[in-house]
Tab-separated table of N, CA, C and O in Angstrom:
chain	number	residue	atom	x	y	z
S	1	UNK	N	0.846	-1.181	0.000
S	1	UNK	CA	0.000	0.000	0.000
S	1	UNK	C	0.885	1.235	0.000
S	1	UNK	O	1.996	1.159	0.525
S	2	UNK	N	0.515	2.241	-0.491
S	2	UNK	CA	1.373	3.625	-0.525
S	2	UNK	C	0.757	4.315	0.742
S	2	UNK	O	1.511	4.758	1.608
S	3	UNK	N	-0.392	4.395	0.842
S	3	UNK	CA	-1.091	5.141	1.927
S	3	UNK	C	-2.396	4.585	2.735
S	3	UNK	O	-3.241	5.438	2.466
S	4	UNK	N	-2.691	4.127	3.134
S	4	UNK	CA	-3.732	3.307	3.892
S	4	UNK	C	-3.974	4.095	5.489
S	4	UNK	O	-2.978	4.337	6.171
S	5	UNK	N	-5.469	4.484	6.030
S	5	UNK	CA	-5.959	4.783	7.131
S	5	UNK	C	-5.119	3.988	8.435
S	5	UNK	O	-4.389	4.357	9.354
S	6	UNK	N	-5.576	2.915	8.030
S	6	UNK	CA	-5.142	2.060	9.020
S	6	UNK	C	-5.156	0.540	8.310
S	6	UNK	O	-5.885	0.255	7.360
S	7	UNK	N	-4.139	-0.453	9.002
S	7	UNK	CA	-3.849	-1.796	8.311
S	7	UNK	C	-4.364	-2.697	8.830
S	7	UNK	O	-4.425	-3.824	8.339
S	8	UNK	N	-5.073	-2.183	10.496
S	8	UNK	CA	-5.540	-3.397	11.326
S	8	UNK	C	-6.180	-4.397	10.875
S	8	UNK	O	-5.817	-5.516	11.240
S	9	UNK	N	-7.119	-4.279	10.108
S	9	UNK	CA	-7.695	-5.191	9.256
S	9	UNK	C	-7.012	-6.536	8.381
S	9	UNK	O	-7.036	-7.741	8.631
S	10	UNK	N	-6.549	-5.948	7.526
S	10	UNK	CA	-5.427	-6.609	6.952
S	10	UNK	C	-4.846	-6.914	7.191
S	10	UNK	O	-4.496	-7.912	6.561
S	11	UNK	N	-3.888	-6.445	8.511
S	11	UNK	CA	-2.525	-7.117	9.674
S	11	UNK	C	-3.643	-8.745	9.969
S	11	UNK	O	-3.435	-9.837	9.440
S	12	UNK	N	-4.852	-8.382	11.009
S	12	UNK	CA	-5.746	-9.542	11.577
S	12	UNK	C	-6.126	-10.235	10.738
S	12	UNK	O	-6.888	-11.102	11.165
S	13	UNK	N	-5.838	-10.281	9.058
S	13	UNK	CA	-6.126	-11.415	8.115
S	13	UNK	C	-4.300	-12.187	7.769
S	13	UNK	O	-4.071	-13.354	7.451
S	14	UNK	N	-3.589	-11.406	7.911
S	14	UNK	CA	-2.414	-11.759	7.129
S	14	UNK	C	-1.758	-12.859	7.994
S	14	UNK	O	-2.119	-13.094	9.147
S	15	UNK	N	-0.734	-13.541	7.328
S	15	UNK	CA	-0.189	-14.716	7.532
S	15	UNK	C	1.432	-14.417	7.648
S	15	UNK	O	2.097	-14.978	8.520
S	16	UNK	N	1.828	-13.796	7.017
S	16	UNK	CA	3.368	-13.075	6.518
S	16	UNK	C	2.749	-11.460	6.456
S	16	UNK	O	1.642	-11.163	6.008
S	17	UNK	N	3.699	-10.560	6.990
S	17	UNK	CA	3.600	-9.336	6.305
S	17	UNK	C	5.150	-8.924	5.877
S	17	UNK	O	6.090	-9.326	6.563
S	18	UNK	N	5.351	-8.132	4.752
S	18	UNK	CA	6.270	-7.664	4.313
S	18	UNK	C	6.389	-6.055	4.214
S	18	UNK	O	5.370	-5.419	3.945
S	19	UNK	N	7.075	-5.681	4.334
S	19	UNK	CA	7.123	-4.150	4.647
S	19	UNK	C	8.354	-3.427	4.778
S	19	UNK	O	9.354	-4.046	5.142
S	20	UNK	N	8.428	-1.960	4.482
S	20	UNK	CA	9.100	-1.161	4.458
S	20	UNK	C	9.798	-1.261	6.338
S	20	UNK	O	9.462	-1.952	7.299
S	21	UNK	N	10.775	-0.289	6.161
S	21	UNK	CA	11.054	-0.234	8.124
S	21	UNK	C	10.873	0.578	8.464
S	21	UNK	O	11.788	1.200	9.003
S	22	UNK	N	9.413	1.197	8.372
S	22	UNK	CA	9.192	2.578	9.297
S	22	UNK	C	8.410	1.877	10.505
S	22	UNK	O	7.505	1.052	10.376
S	23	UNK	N	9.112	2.530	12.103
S	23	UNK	CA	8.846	2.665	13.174
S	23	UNK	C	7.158	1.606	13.218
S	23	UNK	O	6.854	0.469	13.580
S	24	UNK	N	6.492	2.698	12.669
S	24	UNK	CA	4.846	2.488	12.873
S	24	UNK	C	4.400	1.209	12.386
S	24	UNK	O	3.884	0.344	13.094
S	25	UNK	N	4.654	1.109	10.954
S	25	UNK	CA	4.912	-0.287	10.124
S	25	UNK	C	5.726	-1.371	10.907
S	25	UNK	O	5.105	-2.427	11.031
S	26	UNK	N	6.323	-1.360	11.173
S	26	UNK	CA	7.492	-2.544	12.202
S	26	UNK	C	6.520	-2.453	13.464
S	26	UNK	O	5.917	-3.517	13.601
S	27	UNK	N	6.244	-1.665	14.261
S	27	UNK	CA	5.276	-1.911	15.583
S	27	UNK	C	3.872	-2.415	15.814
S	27	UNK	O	3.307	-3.020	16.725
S	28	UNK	N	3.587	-2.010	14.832
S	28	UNK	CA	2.259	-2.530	14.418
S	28	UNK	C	2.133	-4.056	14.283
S	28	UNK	O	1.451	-4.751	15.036
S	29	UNK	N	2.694	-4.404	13.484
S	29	UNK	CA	3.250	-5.401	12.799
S	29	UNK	C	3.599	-6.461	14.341
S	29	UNK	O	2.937	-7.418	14.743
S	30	UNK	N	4.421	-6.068	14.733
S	30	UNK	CA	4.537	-6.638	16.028
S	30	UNK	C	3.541	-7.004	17.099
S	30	UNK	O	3.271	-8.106	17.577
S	31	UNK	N	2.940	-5.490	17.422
S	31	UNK	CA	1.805	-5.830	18.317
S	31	UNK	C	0.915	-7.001	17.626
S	31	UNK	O	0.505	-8.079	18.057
S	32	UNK	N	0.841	-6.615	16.896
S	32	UNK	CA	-0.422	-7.789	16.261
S	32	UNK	C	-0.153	-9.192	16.365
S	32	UNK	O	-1.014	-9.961	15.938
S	33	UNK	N	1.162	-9.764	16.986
S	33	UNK	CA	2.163	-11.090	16.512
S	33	UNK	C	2.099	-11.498	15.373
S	33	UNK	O	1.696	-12.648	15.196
S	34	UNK	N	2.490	-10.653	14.220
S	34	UNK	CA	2.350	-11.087	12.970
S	34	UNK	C	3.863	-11.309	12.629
S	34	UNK	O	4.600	-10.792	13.468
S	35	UNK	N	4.387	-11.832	11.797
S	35	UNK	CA	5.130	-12.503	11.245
S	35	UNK	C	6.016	-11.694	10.578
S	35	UNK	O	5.196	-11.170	9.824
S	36	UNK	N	7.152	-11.149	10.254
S	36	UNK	CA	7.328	-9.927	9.347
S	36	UNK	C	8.567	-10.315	8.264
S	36	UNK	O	9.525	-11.074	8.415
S	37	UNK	N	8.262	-9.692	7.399
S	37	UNK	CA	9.818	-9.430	6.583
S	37	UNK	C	9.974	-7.859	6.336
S	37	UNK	O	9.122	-7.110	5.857
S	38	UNK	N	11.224	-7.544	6.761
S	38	UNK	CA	11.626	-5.971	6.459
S	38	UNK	C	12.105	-5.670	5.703
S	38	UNK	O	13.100	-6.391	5.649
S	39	UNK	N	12.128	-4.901	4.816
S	39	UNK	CA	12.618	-4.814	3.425
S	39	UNK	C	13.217	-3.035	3.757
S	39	UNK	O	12.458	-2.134	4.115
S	40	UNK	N	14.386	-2.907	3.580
S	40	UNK	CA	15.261	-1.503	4.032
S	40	UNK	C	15.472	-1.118	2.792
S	40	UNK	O	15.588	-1.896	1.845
S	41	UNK	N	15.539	0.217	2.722
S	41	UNK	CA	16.403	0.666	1.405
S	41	UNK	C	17.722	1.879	2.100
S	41	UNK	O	17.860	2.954	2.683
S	42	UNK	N	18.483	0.682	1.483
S	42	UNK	CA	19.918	1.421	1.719
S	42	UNK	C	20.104	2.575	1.453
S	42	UNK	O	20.796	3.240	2.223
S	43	UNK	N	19.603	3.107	0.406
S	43	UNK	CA	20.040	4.461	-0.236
S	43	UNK	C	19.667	5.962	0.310
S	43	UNK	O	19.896	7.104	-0.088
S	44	UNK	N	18.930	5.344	1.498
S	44	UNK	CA	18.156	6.435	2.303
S	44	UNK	C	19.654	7.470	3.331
S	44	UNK	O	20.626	6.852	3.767
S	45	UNK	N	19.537	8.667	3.479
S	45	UNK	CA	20.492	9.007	4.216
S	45	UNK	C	19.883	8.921	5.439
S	45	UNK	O	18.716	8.617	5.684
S	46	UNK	N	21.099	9.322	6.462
S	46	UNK	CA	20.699	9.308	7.540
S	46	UNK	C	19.419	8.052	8.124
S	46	UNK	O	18.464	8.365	8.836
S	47	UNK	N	19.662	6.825	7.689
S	47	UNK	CA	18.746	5.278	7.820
S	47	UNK	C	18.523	5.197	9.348
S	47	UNK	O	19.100	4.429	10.117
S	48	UNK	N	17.829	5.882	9.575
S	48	UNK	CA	17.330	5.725	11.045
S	48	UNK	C	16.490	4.008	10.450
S	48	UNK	O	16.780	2.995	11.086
S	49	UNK	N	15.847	3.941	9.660
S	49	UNK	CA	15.086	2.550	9.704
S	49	UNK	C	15.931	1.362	9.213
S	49	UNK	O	15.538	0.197	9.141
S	50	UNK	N	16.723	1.666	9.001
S	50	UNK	CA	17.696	0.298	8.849
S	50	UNK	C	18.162	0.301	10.030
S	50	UNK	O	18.262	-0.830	10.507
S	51	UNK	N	18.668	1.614	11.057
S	51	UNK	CA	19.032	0.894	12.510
S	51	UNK	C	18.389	0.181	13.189
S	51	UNK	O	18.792	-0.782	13.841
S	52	UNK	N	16.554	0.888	13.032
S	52	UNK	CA	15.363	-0.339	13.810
S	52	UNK	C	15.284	-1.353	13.244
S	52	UNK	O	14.439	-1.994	13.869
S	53	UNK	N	15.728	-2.087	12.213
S	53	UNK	CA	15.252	-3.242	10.866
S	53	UNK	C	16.558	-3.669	11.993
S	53	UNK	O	16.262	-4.306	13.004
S	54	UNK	N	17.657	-3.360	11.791
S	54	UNK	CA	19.176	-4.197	12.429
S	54	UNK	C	18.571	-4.807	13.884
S	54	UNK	O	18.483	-5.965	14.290
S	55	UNK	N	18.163	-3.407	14.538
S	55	UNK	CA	17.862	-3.909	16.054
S	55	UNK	C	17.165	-4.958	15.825
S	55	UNK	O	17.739	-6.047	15.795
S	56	UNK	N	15.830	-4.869	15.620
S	56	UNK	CA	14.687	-5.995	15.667
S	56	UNK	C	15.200	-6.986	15.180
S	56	UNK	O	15.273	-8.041	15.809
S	57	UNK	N	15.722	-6.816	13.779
S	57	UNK	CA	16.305	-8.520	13.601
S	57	UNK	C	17.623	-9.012	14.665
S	57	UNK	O	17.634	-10.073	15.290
S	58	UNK	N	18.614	-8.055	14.688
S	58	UNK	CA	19.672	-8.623	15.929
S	58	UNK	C	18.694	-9.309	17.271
S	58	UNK	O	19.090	-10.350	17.796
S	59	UNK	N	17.487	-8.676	17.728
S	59	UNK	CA	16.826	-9.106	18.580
S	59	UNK	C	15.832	-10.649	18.409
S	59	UNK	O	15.593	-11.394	19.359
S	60	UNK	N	15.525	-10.798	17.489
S	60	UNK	CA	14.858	-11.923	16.910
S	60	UNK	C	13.561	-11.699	16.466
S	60	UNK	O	12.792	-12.630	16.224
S	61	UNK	N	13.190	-10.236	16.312
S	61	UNK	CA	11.753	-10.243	16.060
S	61	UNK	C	11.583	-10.368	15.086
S	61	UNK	O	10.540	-11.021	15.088
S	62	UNK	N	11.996	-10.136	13.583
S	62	UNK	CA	11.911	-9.851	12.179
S	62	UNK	C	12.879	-10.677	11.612
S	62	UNK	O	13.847	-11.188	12.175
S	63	UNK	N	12.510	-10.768	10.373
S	63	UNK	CA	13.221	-11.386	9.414
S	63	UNK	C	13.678	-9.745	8.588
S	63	UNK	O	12.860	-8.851	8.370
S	64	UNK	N	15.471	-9.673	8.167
S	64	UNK	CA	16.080	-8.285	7.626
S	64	UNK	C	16.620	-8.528	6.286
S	64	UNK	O	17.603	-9.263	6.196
S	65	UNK	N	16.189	-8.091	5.400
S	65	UNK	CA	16.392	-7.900	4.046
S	65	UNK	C	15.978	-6.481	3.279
S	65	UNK	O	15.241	-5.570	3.655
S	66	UNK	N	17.078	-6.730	1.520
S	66	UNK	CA	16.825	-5.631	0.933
S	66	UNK	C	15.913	-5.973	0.028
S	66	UNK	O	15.485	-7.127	-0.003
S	67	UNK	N	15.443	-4.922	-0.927
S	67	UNK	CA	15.026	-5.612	-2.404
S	67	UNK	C	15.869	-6.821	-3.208
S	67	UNK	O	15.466	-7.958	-3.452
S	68	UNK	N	17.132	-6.238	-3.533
S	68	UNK	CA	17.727	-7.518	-3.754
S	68	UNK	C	17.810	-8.677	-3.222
S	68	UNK	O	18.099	-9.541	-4.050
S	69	UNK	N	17.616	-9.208	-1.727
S	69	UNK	CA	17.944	-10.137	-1.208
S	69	UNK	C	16.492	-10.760	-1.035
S	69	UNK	O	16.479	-11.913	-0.604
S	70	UNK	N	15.154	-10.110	-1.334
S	70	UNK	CA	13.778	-10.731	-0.815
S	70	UNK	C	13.471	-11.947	-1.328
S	70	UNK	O	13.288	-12.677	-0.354
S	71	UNK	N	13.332	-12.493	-2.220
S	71	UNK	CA	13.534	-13.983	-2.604
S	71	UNK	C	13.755	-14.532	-2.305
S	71	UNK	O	13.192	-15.605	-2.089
S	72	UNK	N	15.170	-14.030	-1.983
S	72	UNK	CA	16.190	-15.479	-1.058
S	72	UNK	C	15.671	-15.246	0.515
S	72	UNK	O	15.565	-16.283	1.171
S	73	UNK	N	15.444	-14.389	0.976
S	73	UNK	CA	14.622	-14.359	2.446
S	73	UNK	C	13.624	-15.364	2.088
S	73	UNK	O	13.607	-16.473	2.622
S	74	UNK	N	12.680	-14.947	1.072
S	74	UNK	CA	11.006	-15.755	1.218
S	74	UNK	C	11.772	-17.364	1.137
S	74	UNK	O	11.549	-18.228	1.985
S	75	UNK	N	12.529	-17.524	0.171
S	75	UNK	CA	12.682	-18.859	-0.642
S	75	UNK	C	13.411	-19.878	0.954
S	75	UNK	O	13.121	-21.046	1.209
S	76	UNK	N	14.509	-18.846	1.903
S	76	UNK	CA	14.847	-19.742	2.954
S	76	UNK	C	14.648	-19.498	4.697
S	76	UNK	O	15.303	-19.913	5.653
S	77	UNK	N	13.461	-18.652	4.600
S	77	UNK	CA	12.693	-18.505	6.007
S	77	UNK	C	12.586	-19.220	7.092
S	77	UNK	O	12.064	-20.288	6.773
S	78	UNK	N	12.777	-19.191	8.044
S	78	UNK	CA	12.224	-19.875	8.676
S	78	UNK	C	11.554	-19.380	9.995
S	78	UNK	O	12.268	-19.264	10.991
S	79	UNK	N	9.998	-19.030	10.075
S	79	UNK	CA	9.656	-18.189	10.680
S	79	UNK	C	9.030	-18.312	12.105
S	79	UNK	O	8.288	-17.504	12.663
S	80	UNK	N	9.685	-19.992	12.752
S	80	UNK	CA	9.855	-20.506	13.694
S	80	UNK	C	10.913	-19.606	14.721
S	80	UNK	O	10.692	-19.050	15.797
S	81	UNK	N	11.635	-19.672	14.242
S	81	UNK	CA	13.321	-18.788	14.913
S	81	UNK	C	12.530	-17.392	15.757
S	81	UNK	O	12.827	-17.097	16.914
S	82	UNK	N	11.371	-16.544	14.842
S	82	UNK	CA	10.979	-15.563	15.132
S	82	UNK	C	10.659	-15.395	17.041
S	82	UNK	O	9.829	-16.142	17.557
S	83	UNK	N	11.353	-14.448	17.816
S	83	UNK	CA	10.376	-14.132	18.962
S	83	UNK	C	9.621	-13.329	19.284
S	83	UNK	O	9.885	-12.226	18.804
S	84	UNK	N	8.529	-13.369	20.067
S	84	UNK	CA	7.266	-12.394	20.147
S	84	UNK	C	8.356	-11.077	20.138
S	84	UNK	O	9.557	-10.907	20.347
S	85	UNK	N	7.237	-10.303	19.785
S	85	UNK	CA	8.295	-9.039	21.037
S	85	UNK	C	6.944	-8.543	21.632
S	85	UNK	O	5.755	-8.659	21.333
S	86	UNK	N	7.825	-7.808	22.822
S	86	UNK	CA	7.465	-7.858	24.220
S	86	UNK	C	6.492	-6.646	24.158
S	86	UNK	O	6.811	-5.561	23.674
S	87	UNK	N	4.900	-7.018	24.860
S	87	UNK	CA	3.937	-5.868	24.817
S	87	UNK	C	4.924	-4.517	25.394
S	87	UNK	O	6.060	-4.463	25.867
S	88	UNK	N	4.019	-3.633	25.136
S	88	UNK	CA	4.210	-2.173	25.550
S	88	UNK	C	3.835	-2.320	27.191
S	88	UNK	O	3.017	-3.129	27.627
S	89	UNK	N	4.664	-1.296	28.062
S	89	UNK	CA	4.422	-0.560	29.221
S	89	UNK	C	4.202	0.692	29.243
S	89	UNK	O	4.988	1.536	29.673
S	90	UNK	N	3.441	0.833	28.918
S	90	UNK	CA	3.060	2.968	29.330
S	90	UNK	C	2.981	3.139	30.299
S	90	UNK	O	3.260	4.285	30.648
S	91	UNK	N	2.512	2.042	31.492
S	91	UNK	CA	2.485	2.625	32.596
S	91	UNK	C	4.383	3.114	33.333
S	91	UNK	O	4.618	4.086	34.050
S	92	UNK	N	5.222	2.265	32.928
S	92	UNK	CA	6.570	2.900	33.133
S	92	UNK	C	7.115	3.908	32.715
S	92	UNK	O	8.122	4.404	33.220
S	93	UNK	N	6.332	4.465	31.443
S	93	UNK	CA	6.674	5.561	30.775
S	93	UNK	C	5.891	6.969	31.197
S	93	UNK	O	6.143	8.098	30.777
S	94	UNK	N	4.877	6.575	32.141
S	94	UNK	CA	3.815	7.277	32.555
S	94	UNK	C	4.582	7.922	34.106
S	94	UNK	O	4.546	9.100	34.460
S	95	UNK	N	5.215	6.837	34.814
S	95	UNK	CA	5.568	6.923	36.357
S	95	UNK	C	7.046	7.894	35.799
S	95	UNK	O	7.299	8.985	36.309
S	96	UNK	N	8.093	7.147	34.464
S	96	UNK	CA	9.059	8.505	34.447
S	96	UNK	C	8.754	9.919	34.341
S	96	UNK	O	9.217	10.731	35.143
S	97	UNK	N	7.880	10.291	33.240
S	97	UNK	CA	7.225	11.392	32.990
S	97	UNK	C	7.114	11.845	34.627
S	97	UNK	O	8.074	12.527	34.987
S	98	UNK	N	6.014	11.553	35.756
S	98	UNK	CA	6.140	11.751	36.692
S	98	UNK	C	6.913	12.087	37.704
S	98	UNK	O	6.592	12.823	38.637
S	99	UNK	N	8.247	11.396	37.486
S	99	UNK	CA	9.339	11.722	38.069
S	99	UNK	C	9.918	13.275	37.456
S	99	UNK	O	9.946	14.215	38.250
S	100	UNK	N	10.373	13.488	36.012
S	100	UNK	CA	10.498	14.036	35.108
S	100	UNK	C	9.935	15.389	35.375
S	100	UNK	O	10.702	16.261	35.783
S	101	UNK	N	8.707	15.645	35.192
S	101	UNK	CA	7.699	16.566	35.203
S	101	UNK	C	7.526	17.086	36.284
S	101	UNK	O	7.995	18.182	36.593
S	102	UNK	N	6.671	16.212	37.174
S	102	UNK	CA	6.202	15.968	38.456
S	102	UNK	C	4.771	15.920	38.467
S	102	UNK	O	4.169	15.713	39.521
């Protein structure tokens, strides 16, 4: 999709999702325990989303690939290896703010 409201729909039907590595796209994706392949484009400056694509896959959540390499991702997957990743806490982010703020 180039632009879509929202994917929830489509995330709660899908089996595999494949996707760009923006933040929102990668979290989403996650919350939902969906399955992912990340597809980065190198040519971007300053790749803040290839550092989150590195993290998450160094971490085990994602499967990390380019355009060139997506084939050979789909063709030797194995999407067992994958681990959840870990719900959100707002409430910890809620009690720093607190500290923070007051």
């Amino acid at each position: 999709f180039r632009f879509k409201d929202s994917l929830a729909e489509d995330l709660g039907r899908a089996d595999l999702v494949i996707s760009h590595a923006g933040a929102g796209s990668c979290l989403e994706t996650l919350e939902k325990r969906k399955p992912i392949i990340v597809v980065t484009n190198e040519k971007l400056m300053n790749n803040h989303q290839l550092e989150l694509a590195k993290q998450l896959h160094r971490d085990g959540h994602v499967l990390c690939c380019n355009c060139s390499t997506l084939v050979e991702t789909l063709q030797s997957m194995d999407l067992s290896t994958l681990k959840p990743f870990p719900p959100g806490q707002p409430e910890k982010f809620a009690l720093f703010l607190d500290k923070v703020v007051g």
